[in-house]
């Protein structure tokens, strides 16, 4: 008994203190992992047996051990019963029978969708839109709140579809209406696989055309729960690490439940005490492992229950057709609006909606129309749509003029200007050798290149004669910007221009070295950026032995940095030769 206690105690301590070893044990022939998993439980029962045996008035060691072990087992069962009984009562209260209607429910009047466990701000998504598009529904109120929010902190928003004849002004556009293809099971089965993306775009294109033609989506005052004709509740909560509830319920105005589907899971304390092991994996790696009192998993309902899909299956609504011809129609209307000088705001918004259909999948045939949309100042607020058309590293040269035009527009946001500048900075060398008026305007306007600093590097396409005056003025403007976060894009664009210009920018080397040695230097914020400027100076024609270093840097450190700069310079010039060949 003594040796068993020592061995199991050591293994239990090792497993509890270093639970990762248990996981490793399962990778090594499984047996070590199993031993470490059961070690804490075995130690607890052996320690309890030893303690009880010392007080039993039984002379025979074998009988005393047997009786003590049985008493400890009984004690392990008794201790768990109150906790188990309480958990099972809670589980029984949470379980409610499913109610399924024989026919799809036809919603009407004012509908309220309560997703009080959702942390999202209420908006009109595919679910709201599907309910709203039902024949007799007048409005849909969306209610959301954080899991721990108080009732008065709940957020709500209400929407309605109205005829454009009564009010033709621009309305709202729903949030990702095409996602219904992913969420509604019949559509997923019909348009899955290679058809999925096209079907999603078709639904969004159809809604774009519809909301620009005969209907408008409007925001109205929310409808209270007691005034709603139908209340839909979507519950998705975990009250603690041991309980999960997913439930969708549809109630009529009288409070009668007309539809309910649930999945309940609760990990209740086990009937017999043991020490359980739990390992959490995330992203393909171990994210956590621990020991706790053993539990058993009780559940009711289908574990694969998807609340939104079940809700859509339970109601009657207009199922979208997913017709690819809707995309073609939207494209035609967008072209028509762009070519019409008198096009209304609603018509021009179709161009923005068409741009929003792309997700890094635009073909060469699309480039001309995309460039036309981007360069038209009447099409506004395209930030989200445009950033999903091309990645910054795969921007086609066909966008060189359109992106510049968009940067110069007064209504373009600083964030979009920065993104456009970074995209143009990555275009092939000499793309801007023959610049347009928009390019010149960006390079010569501090109010523009302060947001589009990355594009300054393309002044190198002009040659030193035209580029250096621009870069000199930009550098003077950059060092007056007080914060590094605002100054950084501009400084990096200037530095990259000097690198591309090479020895032809040698006349600016003394100015750069002077700013480099200032404390604090306006050109950098850390040692890595200092090395980047040393490389830029070497490219500009400064000898590696003459590169600037700070007084507190040792000779050995300066030599090591100089060697790295020389190696980087050699590789860079070799790459230039290879590209020219």
XYZ file of C-alpha atoms in Angstrom:
581
model
C 0.000 0.000 0.000
C 2.778 2.418 0.918
C 4.612 1.932 -2.367
C 1.371 2.179 -4.322
C 0.603 5.492 -2.611
C 4.056 6.862 -3.383
C 3.923 5.816 -7.036
C 0.358 6.978 -7.708
C 0.942 10.154 -5.729
C 3.983 11.035 -7.832
C 2.138 10.292 -11.078
C -0.936 12.222 -9.898
C 1.182 15.233 -8.959
C 2.967 15.091 -12.324
C -0.315 14.870 -14.227
C -2.065 17.674 -12.301
C 0.888 20.080 -12.377
C 1.812 19.313 -15.994
C -1.416 18.181 -17.733
C 0.296 18.583 -21.123
C 2.255 15.432 -20.287
C -1.031 13.504 -20.328
C -1.677 14.581 -23.910
C 1.872 13.663 -24.881
C 1.359 10.295 -23.242
C -1.517 9.502 -25.587
C 0.767 10.161 -28.543
C 3.291 7.653 -27.174
C 1.487 4.301 -27.556
C -1.578 5.585 -25.595
C -0.728 3.591 -22.449
C 1.317 6.372 -20.747
C -1.546 8.791 -21.321
C -4.070 6.388 -19.816
C -1.875 5.831 -16.761
C -1.458 9.553 -16.138
C -5.209 10.126 -16.674
C -6.309 7.622 -14.006
C -3.435 8.355 -11.593
C -5.219 11.182 -9.662
C -8.366 9.064 -9.182
C -6.414 5.989 -8.093
C -4.369 8.074 -5.653
C -7.490 9.610 -4.070
C -9.112 6.211 -3.510
C -5.869 4.632 -2.252
C -5.265 7.535 0.145
C -8.849 7.289 1.387
C -8.495 3.524 1.850
C -5.279 3.978 3.841
C -6.898 6.629 6.080
C -9.994 4.515 6.813
C -7.976 1.351 7.436
C -6.034 3.068 10.210
C -9.214 3.605 12.277
C -10.960 0.265 11.603
C -10.822 -2.245 14.512
C -10.026 -5.176 12.208
C -6.904 -7.184 12.941
C -6.483 -8.809 9.532
C -4.692 -6.370 7.157
C -6.298 -7.967 4.099
C -9.833 -7.736 5.485
C -9.229 -4.205 6.773
C -7.999 -3.107 3.346
C -10.971 -4.705 1.570
C -13.528 -3.197 3.951
C -11.831 0.210 3.820
C -11.805 0.203 0.023
C -15.523 -0.642 -0.092
C -16.314 2.123 2.399
C -14.314 4.639 0.353
C -16.150 3.577 -2.811
C -19.467 4.046 -1.033
C -18.335 7.428 0.244
C -17.360 8.411 -3.337
C -20.899 7.579 -4.438
C -22.620 9.352 -1.506
C -20.614 12.562 -1.878
C -21.611 12.953 -5.523
C -25.364 12.439 -5.133
C -26.449 15.930 -3.937
C -24.511 17.667 -6.733
C -25.687 15.159 -9.318
C -29.317 15.402 -8.218
C -29.262 19.216 -8.419
C -27.690 19.173 -11.879
C -30.230 16.625 -13.156
C -33.121 18.758 -11.882
C -31.719 21.760 -13.726
C -31.295 19.667 -16.853
C -34.900 18.453 -16.613
C -36.144 22.066 -16.361
C -34.116 23.066 -19.428
C -35.489 20.232 -21.548
C -38.701 21.167 -23.341
C -40.447 19.025 -25.944
C -40.073 19.914 -29.602
C -43.173 21.271 -31.339
C -43.341 20.997 -35.129
C -46.267 22.268 -37.214
C -47.725 20.084 -39.950
C -47.482 22.944 -42.476
C -45.120 25.916 -42.704
C -46.241 28.771 -40.469
C -47.502 31.839 -42.312
C -46.304 34.882 -40.424
C -48.235 38.146 -40.662
C -48.335 41.612 -39.177
C -45.455 42.742 -36.971
C -42.821 40.111 -36.250
C -40.217 40.364 -33.515
C -36.985 38.317 -33.677
C -35.231 38.151 -30.313
C -31.638 36.947 -30.357
C -30.802 38.178 -26.881
C -27.595 36.144 -26.673
C -26.112 37.700 -29.787
C -23.443 40.374 -29.375
C -24.027 41.713 -32.887
C -25.716 45.038 -33.452
C -29.234 44.492 -34.811
C -29.398 44.759 -38.592
C -31.470 43.416 -41.454
C -29.636 40.261 -42.488
C -30.821 37.354 -44.643
C -33.053 36.040 -41.841
C -34.757 39.361 -41.215
C -35.163 39.884 -44.955
C -36.692 36.444 -45.495
C -39.298 37.067 -42.812
C -39.912 40.595 -44.059
C -40.443 39.321 -47.604
C -43.315 37.090 -46.494
C -46.626 38.027 -48.088
C -48.415 39.429 -45.033
C -45.552 40.650 -42.824
C -45.576 44.413 -42.221
C -42.387 44.852 -40.193
C -39.614 42.928 -38.472
C -38.022 44.053 -35.206
C -34.587 42.652 -34.388
C -33.457 42.524 -30.746
C -29.914 41.644 -29.700
C -27.839 42.021 -26.549
C -24.696 40.703 -24.907
C -25.015 37.495 -22.917
C -24.616 39.375 -19.633
C -26.507 42.520 -20.626
C -29.386 43.816 -18.578
C -32.815 44.005 -20.246
C -32.641 47.798 -20.525
C -29.354 47.473 -22.437
C -30.851 45.407 -25.241
C -30.507 46.913 -28.696
C -33.360 46.831 -31.174
C -34.004 47.952 -34.736
C -37.074 47.543 -36.925
C -37.375 47.352 -40.704
C -40.124 47.366 -43.291
C -40.414 46.977 -47.048
C -42.444 49.713 -48.681
C -43.316 50.666 -52.222
C -40.982 53.071 -54.010
C -44.001 54.902 -55.408
C -44.794 56.383 -52.025
C -41.187 57.369 -51.285
C -38.631 56.993 -54.114
C -35.656 58.262 -52.073
C -32.788 55.792 -51.444
C -33.438 53.173 -48.816
C -31.236 50.754 -46.907
C -29.559 47.640 -48.225
C -29.692 44.414 -46.207
C -26.584 42.817 -44.758
C -25.402 39.916 -46.922
C -28.801 38.714 -48.176
C -27.101 36.013 -50.265
C -26.103 34.079 -47.151
C -29.527 32.479 -47.214
C -28.125 30.097 -49.830
C -25.706 28.786 -47.196
C -28.254 28.677 -44.381
C -31.459 27.384 -45.990
C -30.995 23.641 -46.476
C -33.001 23.193 -49.725
C -31.006 25.972 -51.409
C -27.721 24.562 -50.135
C -28.573 21.147 -51.530
C -29.632 22.577 -54.906
C -26.916 25.182 -55.380
C -24.023 23.714 -53.455
C -20.511 23.086 -54.664
C -19.359 25.107 -57.660
C -22.761 26.834 -57.928
C -22.706 28.216 -54.398
C -20.814 31.461 -54.947
C -22.704 32.294 -58.130
C -26.019 31.643 -56.375
C -25.087 33.923 -53.468
C -24.192 36.676 -55.928
C -27.434 36.110 -57.832
C -29.530 36.608 -54.688
C -27.668 39.807 -53.778
C -27.947 41.096 -57.347
C -31.682 40.378 -57.383
C -32.190 42.316 -54.149
C -30.065 45.202 -55.430
C -32.229 45.515 -58.537
C -35.448 45.069 -56.608
C -34.580 47.700 -53.971
C -33.660 50.164 -56.713
C -36.851 49.519 -58.640
C -40.181 48.953 -56.950
C -39.311 48.516 -53.259
C -37.379 50.288 -50.517
C -36.052 48.919 -47.247
C -36.734 51.404 -44.452
C -35.924 51.610 -40.775
C -38.899 52.282 -38.497
C -39.665 52.392 -34.786
C -39.294 48.994 -33.054
C -42.412 47.086 -32.051
C -42.633 45.994 -28.406
C -43.034 42.315 -27.550
C -46.593 42.752 -26.256
C -47.616 44.532 -29.473
C -46.040 42.034 -31.872
C -48.178 39.545 -33.763
C -45.414 36.950 -33.749
C -42.325 36.576 -31.552
C -39.379 34.458 -32.664
C -36.764 33.664 -30.034
C -33.331 32.373 -30.965
C -31.436 31.221 -27.871
C -27.819 30.222 -28.045
C -26.190 30.345 -24.683
C -23.736 28.624 -22.420
C -24.509 29.466 -18.811
C -21.199 27.954 -17.754
C -18.608 25.537 -19.092
C -20.936 22.629 -18.363
C -24.174 23.745 -20.038
C -25.186 24.506 -23.635
C -28.650 25.480 -24.867
C -29.647 26.078 -28.482
C -33.329 26.698 -29.086
C -35.574 28.383 -31.634
C -39.169 29.170 -30.680
C -42.045 30.766 -32.590
C -44.946 32.156 -30.526
C -48.138 33.833 -31.711
C -49.690 36.983 -30.239
C -51.462 34.938 -27.554
C -48.124 33.533 -26.350
C -48.865 30.026 -27.635
C -45.796 28.162 -28.851
C -46.368 27.150 -32.477
C -42.876 25.822 -33.173
C -39.933 24.822 -31.013
C -36.733 22.920 -31.592
C -33.931 22.559 -29.084
C -30.608 21.006 -28.359
C -29.702 20.811 -24.669
C -26.413 19.578 -23.324
C -25.333 19.513 -19.698
C -22.331 17.872 -18.122
C -23.657 16.614 -14.795
C -21.482 15.278 -11.953
C -20.849 11.552 -12.333
C -22.605 9.019 -10.121
C -19.252 7.872 -8.712
C -16.469 10.266 -7.820
C -13.460 10.353 -10.123
C -10.990 12.940 -11.345
C -11.690 13.710 -14.999
C -9.235 15.001 -17.581
C -10.101 17.537 -20.269
C -7.956 18.750 -23.149
C -8.916 21.646 -25.421
C -7.603 21.901 -28.950
C -7.801 24.994 -31.117
C -6.219 25.763 -34.465
C -4.680 22.299 -34.589
C -2.744 22.839 -31.331
C -3.313 22.180 -27.638
C -4.868 25.297 -26.122
C -5.463 23.993 -22.610
C -5.638 20.883 -20.439
C -6.843 20.396 -16.870
C -8.258 18.003 -14.281
C -11.591 18.450 -12.506
C -14.324 16.442 -10.790
C -15.592 13.870 -13.260
C -18.799 14.552 -15.169
C -21.115 12.777 -17.585
C -22.613 14.311 -20.730
C -26.413 14.392 -20.894
C -28.084 15.795 -23.975
C -31.430 16.048 -25.728
C -32.146 16.919 -29.341
C -29.974 16.875 -32.432
C -26.459 18.050 -31.829
C -26.244 19.301 -35.430
C -29.250 21.620 -34.899
C -28.805 24.879 -36.845
C -31.252 27.416 -35.480
C -31.566 29.747 -38.473
C -31.976 26.849 -40.889
C -34.686 25.267 -38.728
C -36.483 28.586 -38.469
C -36.502 29.084 -42.246
C -37.789 25.547 -42.701
C -40.653 26.234 -40.302
C -42.079 29.366 -41.973
C -43.532 30.231 -45.359
C -41.536 32.857 -47.266
C -40.506 33.730 -50.802
C -37.562 31.475 -51.608
C -35.052 33.321 -53.850
C -34.597 31.915 -57.352
C -30.775 32.177 -57.465
C -30.940 33.029 -61.167
C -27.483 33.992 -62.577
C -29.263 36.278 -65.036
C -29.828 38.658 -62.104
C -26.073 39.366 -62.093
C -26.158 40.187 -65.800
C -29.152 42.443 -65.284
C -27.449 44.288 -62.417
C -24.333 44.787 -64.523
C -26.399 46.248 -67.370
C -28.199 48.650 -65.052
C -24.883 49.709 -63.487
C -23.406 50.490 -66.916
C -26.556 52.378 -67.838
C -26.357 54.491 -64.668
C -22.665 55.298 -65.171
C -23.342 56.436 -68.743
C -26.269 58.616 -67.693
C -25.202 62.106 -66.508
C -28.644 62.527 -64.949
C -28.671 59.199 -63.096
C -30.273 59.341 -59.659
C -28.572 58.329 -56.420
C -30.602 55.129 -56.363
C -29.489 54.205 -59.873
C -25.829 54.993 -59.159
C -25.985 52.820 -56.049
C -26.453 49.854 -58.388
C -22.834 50.318 -59.493
C -21.717 50.058 -55.876
C -23.819 46.926 -55.401
C -22.318 45.385 -58.520
C -18.846 46.109 -57.173
C -19.831 44.357 -53.950
C -20.463 41.079 -55.796
C -16.742 40.477 -56.295
C -14.652 38.613 -53.760
C -11.120 38.518 -55.184
C -12.491 36.763 -58.268
C -12.711 39.550 -60.869
C -11.585 38.545 -64.368
C -9.782 40.661 -66.928
C -13.093 41.274 -68.688
C -14.370 42.959 -65.509
C -11.457 45.375 -65.124
C -12.784 48.089 -67.418
C -16.147 48.357 -65.684
C -14.582 48.178 -62.210
C -12.208 51.009 -63.149
C -15.145 53.043 -64.443
C -17.051 52.568 -61.180
C -14.036 53.476 -59.066
C -13.237 56.615 -61.056
C -16.815 57.952 -61.071
C -17.098 60.546 -58.256
C -20.866 60.067 -58.080
C -20.430 56.525 -56.730
C -19.653 56.946 -53.043
C -18.923 54.805 -49.980
C -17.246 51.938 -51.820
C -14.623 51.182 -49.148
C -15.895 47.753 -48.099
C -16.797 46.698 -51.628
C -13.551 47.785 -53.278
C -11.266 46.183 -50.708
C -12.771 42.795 -51.586
C -12.300 43.124 -55.340
C -8.488 42.915 -55.551
C -5.833 42.197 -52.961
C -3.142 44.831 -52.586
C -0.493 42.497 -53.982
C -2.551 41.458 -57.013
C -3.879 44.774 -58.237
C -4.056 44.870 -62.069
C -2.368 47.736 -63.883
C -5.764 48.617 -65.370
C -6.539 50.253 -62.005
C -3.600 52.702 -62.120
C -5.703 55.689 -63.172
C -8.972 54.792 -61.450
C -7.328 54.329 -58.061
C -5.584 57.702 -58.382
C -8.857 59.385 -59.311
C -10.532 57.886 -56.256
C -7.727 59.158 -53.967
C -8.215 62.721 -55.200
C -11.962 62.746 -54.454
C -12.933 64.847 -51.459
C -15.338 62.241 -50.082
C -12.776 59.399 -50.097
C -11.922 58.237 -46.565
C -8.373 58.305 -45.221
C -8.462 54.526 -44.774
C -9.398 53.934 -48.409
C -6.763 56.389 -49.602
C -4.145 54.475 -47.639
C -5.310 51.160 -49.086
C -5.381 52.496 -52.657
C -1.896 53.993 -52.282
C -0.479 50.714 -50.983
C -2.114 48.867 -53.870
C -0.635 51.206 -56.476
C 2.774 51.079 -54.795
C 2.949 47.360 -55.584
C 2.363 47.725 -59.335
C 5.247 46.880 -61.732
C 8.163 49.264 -62.192
C 7.583 52.113 -64.690
C 3.792 51.769 -64.449
C 3.654 55.502 -63.666
C 6.434 56.661 -66.020
C 3.777 58.643 -67.893
C 1.562 59.915 -65.063
C -1.845 61.542 -65.332
C -2.986 64.754 -63.720
C -4.406 62.737 -60.817
C -1.018 61.151 -60.123
C 0.705 64.541 -60.153
C -1.950 65.956 -57.874
C -1.348 63.247 -55.268
C 2.435 63.699 -55.363
C 2.193 67.482 -55.006
C -0.639 67.770 -52.476
C 0.326 67.301 -48.795
C -3.331 66.887 -47.846
C -3.491 63.862 -50.182
C -0.122 62.178 -49.749
C -0.420 62.435 -45.991
C -3.085 59.707 -46.341
C -1.541 58.122 -49.455
C 2.115 58.155 -48.431
C 2.885 54.728 -49.857
C 2.285 56.042 -53.387
C 5.241 58.440 -53.077
C 7.567 55.538 -53.847
C 6.254 55.538 -57.425
C 7.802 58.949 -58.069
C 10.884 56.847 -58.827
C 9.217 55.953 -62.158
C 9.640 59.618 -63.166
C 13.418 59.663 -62.716
C 15.495 61.739 -60.317
C 14.946 65.091 -62.046
C 11.198 65.090 -61.377
C 11.121 62.828 -58.335
C 13.630 64.492 -56.005
C 11.824 67.855 -55.684
C 8.638 65.992 -54.814
C 10.388 63.759 -52.283
C 12.252 66.708 -50.758
C 8.994 68.587 -50.170
C 7.269 65.432 -48.847
C 10.130 64.781 -46.407
C 9.921 68.342 -45.088
C 6.180 67.877 -44.603
C 6.572 64.449 -43.000
C 8.955 65.508 -40.234
C 6.420 68.085 -39.037
C 3.822 65.383 -38.301
C 3.949 64.920 -34.512
C 3.039 61.222 -34.087
C 4.943 58.287 -35.565
C 1.791 56.325 -36.388
C 0.640 59.128 -38.716
C 4.141 59.825 -40.031
C 5.157 56.227 -40.726
C 3.362 55.537 -44.082
C 4.745 58.777 -45.498
C 8.292 58.088 -44.292
C 8.219 54.543 -45.644
C 6.985 55.721 -49.049
C 9.819 58.274 -49.251
C 12.401 55.709 -48.179
C 11.241 53.197 -50.791
C 11.437 55.916 -53.465
C 15.067 56.589 -52.518
C 15.802 52.851 -52.704
C 14.324 52.606 -56.194
C 16.090 55.752 -57.411
C 19.423 54.421 -56.193
C 22.597 56.491 -56.823
C 20.615 59.147 -58.696
C 19.253 60.249 -55.299
C 22.744 60.708 -53.781
C 22.200 64.464 -53.449
C 19.642 63.778 -50.686
C 21.925 61.455 -48.696
C 23.379 64.186 -46.471
C 19.902 65.433 -45.531
C 18.763 61.902 -44.725
C 21.894 61.240 -42.618
C 21.313 64.459 -40.688
C 17.727 63.492 -39.868
C 18.849 59.938 -39.119
C 21.174 61.070 -36.327
C 18.657 63.327 -34.598
C 17.463 62.077 -31.203
C 14.677 61.198 -31.480
C 14.884 60.726 -35.221
C 11.749 61.577 -37.251
C 12.714 58.831 -39.725
C 12.411 55.802 -37.479
C 10.956 54.304 -34.347
C 13.099 51.196 -33.783
C 16.361 49.492 -34.722
C 14.839 47.586 -37.629
C 13.724 50.807 -39.287
C 17.193 52.269 -38.693
C 18.704 49.355 -40.635
C 16.200 49.940 -43.440
C 17.350 53.548 -43.721
C 21.001 52.452 -43.741
C 20.158 50.169 -46.654
C 18.402 53.080 -48.414
C 21.500 55.241 -47.946
C 23.686 52.470 -49.342
C 21.426 52.281 -52.380
C 21.667 56.051 -52.767
C 25.423 55.709 -53.147
C 26.770 56.128 -49.598
C 29.693 53.791 -48.974
C 28.918 51.060 -46.446
C 31.826 52.242 -44.290
C 30.281 55.734 -44.121
C 26.826 54.725 -42.974
C 25.572 56.644 -39.894
C 25.607 55.008 -36.458
C 24.627 56.274 -33.059
C 27.296 57.135 -30.453
C 26.119 54.411 -28.080
C 26.632 51.652 -30.674
C 29.851 49.662 -30.339
C 32.329 49.181 -33.162
C 31.556 45.464 -33.368
C 27.813 46.167 -33.631
C 28.418 48.736 -36.364
C 30.572 46.279 -38.303
C 27.978 43.531 -38.016
C 25.202 45.848 -39.235
C 27.383 47.115 -42.088
C 28.030 43.547 -43.243
C 24.286 42.807 -43.260
C 23.579 45.970 -45.231
C 26.308 45.068 -47.746
C 24.862 41.579 -48.200
C 21.346 42.938 -48.629
C 22.599 45.515 -51.126
C 24.369 42.829 -53.133
C 21.264 40.633 -53.289
C 19.086 43.595 -54.260
C 21.340 44.589 -57.137
C 21.566 40.985 -58.317
C 17.764 40.855 -58.399
C 17.675 44.059 -60.449
C 20.081 42.569 -62.987
C 18.054 39.353 -63.169
C 14.806 41.282 -63.764
C 16.364 43.436 -66.466
C 17.516 40.330 -68.322
